[in-house]
C-alpha cells in the first residue's frame, strides 16, 4: 500500500523570489490493490503527486511509503530498481521510442529485469494482444494512431506485472471514444496478468467524471492541498 505522510514538494522558483510549493502537507493512503482517482485544477499538484508516487522525484519533506519502504529515503540506484520492478507509469503522451516497433517498446520494460529475449518477446506479444493490438506488433509509433500508441504505453506499463500502475491524464488529447477505450483498458489492467493474489494499485489523474464517480477514492488537489473522499466498500466491490 501507499502511505504518504506530510508530503511537501517545493520547486526552486525560476524568478528566485522564493519557492513555489506544489504540494503542501499531503497525507493520504491507498490500500494494496486499491484505486485512487486524482483531480483538480491545472497547477494543483496532480502531476507532482504522481511523480512522487512513481519515484521519479523526491519530496522536499515527508515520506512516500510503498509497502513500508520510504521511496524518499532510497539511494538513486535502489529507487531505479524499485521503479523498474514494481511501478508501471503511463504518461499523458505515450513517449514510445520512435525507432522501435510496438513489441520492442513493450519489451523495453523487461530489459532491466533481466528477462531473456524469447520470454520478453512472448510476454510483450501477449500483452499487446490483450490490449487489442495483436495485428500491430511490428509497427513503429509513427504507424499507429494516438490511441493505439497509448495502448502500447499501457501494455509497456503492465507487462512487468507491477505492484502499482500510475497514469497521468492517459487520455489527454484523445477523442471521446478513444478515451473511453483507454480508460477501460487501464481498469482491465488491474485484473489481467497480475501476480496471483496481487492486483496492482491504480492511481490515475483523469478529468473523466464517470471514472471519478466509480473510483473508491477520490483526491482533489488544489494549490497543493488534498481533499480526500473515500467511499465505503469501494475496493471490496472491485475485487
Ligand atoms: N519542474 C518544475 N519546476 C518548477 N515548478 C514546477 C515544476 N513542475 C511543476 N511545477 C509547479 O508546481 C505546481 C503544480 O504543478 P503540477 O504539474 O503538479 O500541476 P497539475 O495539477 O499536474 O497541473 P495540470 O493539470 O496543468 O497538469 C504548479 O505551480 C507548477 O507550476
Ligand atoms: Mg499535470
Short mmCIF file of N, CA and C in Angstrom, two decimals, residues 2-7 23 26-30 49 52-53 62-66:
data_model
loop_
_atom_site.label_atom_id
_atom_site.label_comp_id
_atom_site.label_asym_id
_atom_site.label_seq_id
_atom_site.Cartn_x
_atom_site.Cartn_y
_atom_site.Cartn_z
N UNK A 2 0.25 2.32 -0.41
CA UNK A 2 0.92 3.61 -0.35
C UNK A 2 0.53 4.33 0.94
N UNK A 3 1.51 4.92 1.58
CA UNK A 3 1.20 5.78 2.72
C UNK A 3 2.06 7.04 2.60
N UNK A 4 1.40 8.14 2.34
CA UNK A 4 2.10 9.42 2.25
C UNK A 4 1.84 10.20 3.52
N UNK A 5 2.91 10.69 4.12
CA UNK A 5 2.77 11.42 5.37
C UNK A 5 3.40 12.80 5.26
N UNK A 6 2.56 13.81 5.42
CA UNK A 6 3.02 15.20 5.45
C UNK A 6 3.98 15.53 4.31
N UNK A 7 3.56 15.18 3.10
CA UNK A 7 4.44 15.37 1.95
C UNK A 7 4.34 16.80 1.41
N UNK A 23 3.13 20.84 -3.50
CA UNK A 23 2.34 20.03 -2.57
C UNK A 23 2.61 20.53 -1.16
N UNK A 26 0.70 16.91 2.28
CA UNK A 26 -0.28 15.92 1.81
C UNK A 26 -0.12 14.61 2.57
N UNK A 27 -1.20 14.15 3.17
CA UNK A 27 -1.23 12.87 3.87
C UNK A 27 -2.36 12.04 3.28
N UNK A 28 -2.04 10.88 2.78
CA UNK A 28 -3.09 10.01 2.26
C UNK A 28 -2.56 8.60 2.12
N UNK A 29 -3.46 7.64 2.06
CA UNK A 29 -3.00 6.28 1.80
C UNK A 29 -3.94 5.60 0.81
N UNK A 30 -3.38 4.63 0.12
CA UNK A 30 -4.15 3.82 -0.83
C UNK A 30 -3.84 2.37 -0.50
N UNK A 49 2.32 14.97 -7.60
CA UNK A 49 1.97 13.84 -6.74
C UNK A 49 2.30 12.52 -7.43
N UNK A 52 5.98 11.75 -7.50
CA UNK A 52 6.48 11.29 -6.20
C UNK A 52 6.07 9.84 -5.95
N UNK A 53 4.84 9.49 -6.31
CA UNK A 53 4.37 8.11 -6.14
C UNK A 53 5.20 7.15 -6.99
N UNK A 62 8.63 15.02 4.26
CA UNK A 62 7.64 13.97 4.38
C UNK A 62 8.10 12.65 3.78
N UNK A 63 7.26 11.64 3.90
CA UNK A 63 7.64 10.32 3.41
C UNK A 63 6.59 9.76 2.45
N UNK A 64 7.09 8.99 1.49
CA UNK A 64 6.25 8.34 0.48
C UNK A 64 6.54 6.85 0.58
N UNK A 65 5.74 6.16 1.38
CA UNK A 65 6.00 4.74 1.60
C UNK A 65 5.21 3.87 0.63
N UNK A 66 5.92 2.92 0.04
CA UNK A 66 5.28 1.89 -0.77
C UNK A 66 5.56 0.56 -0.09
#
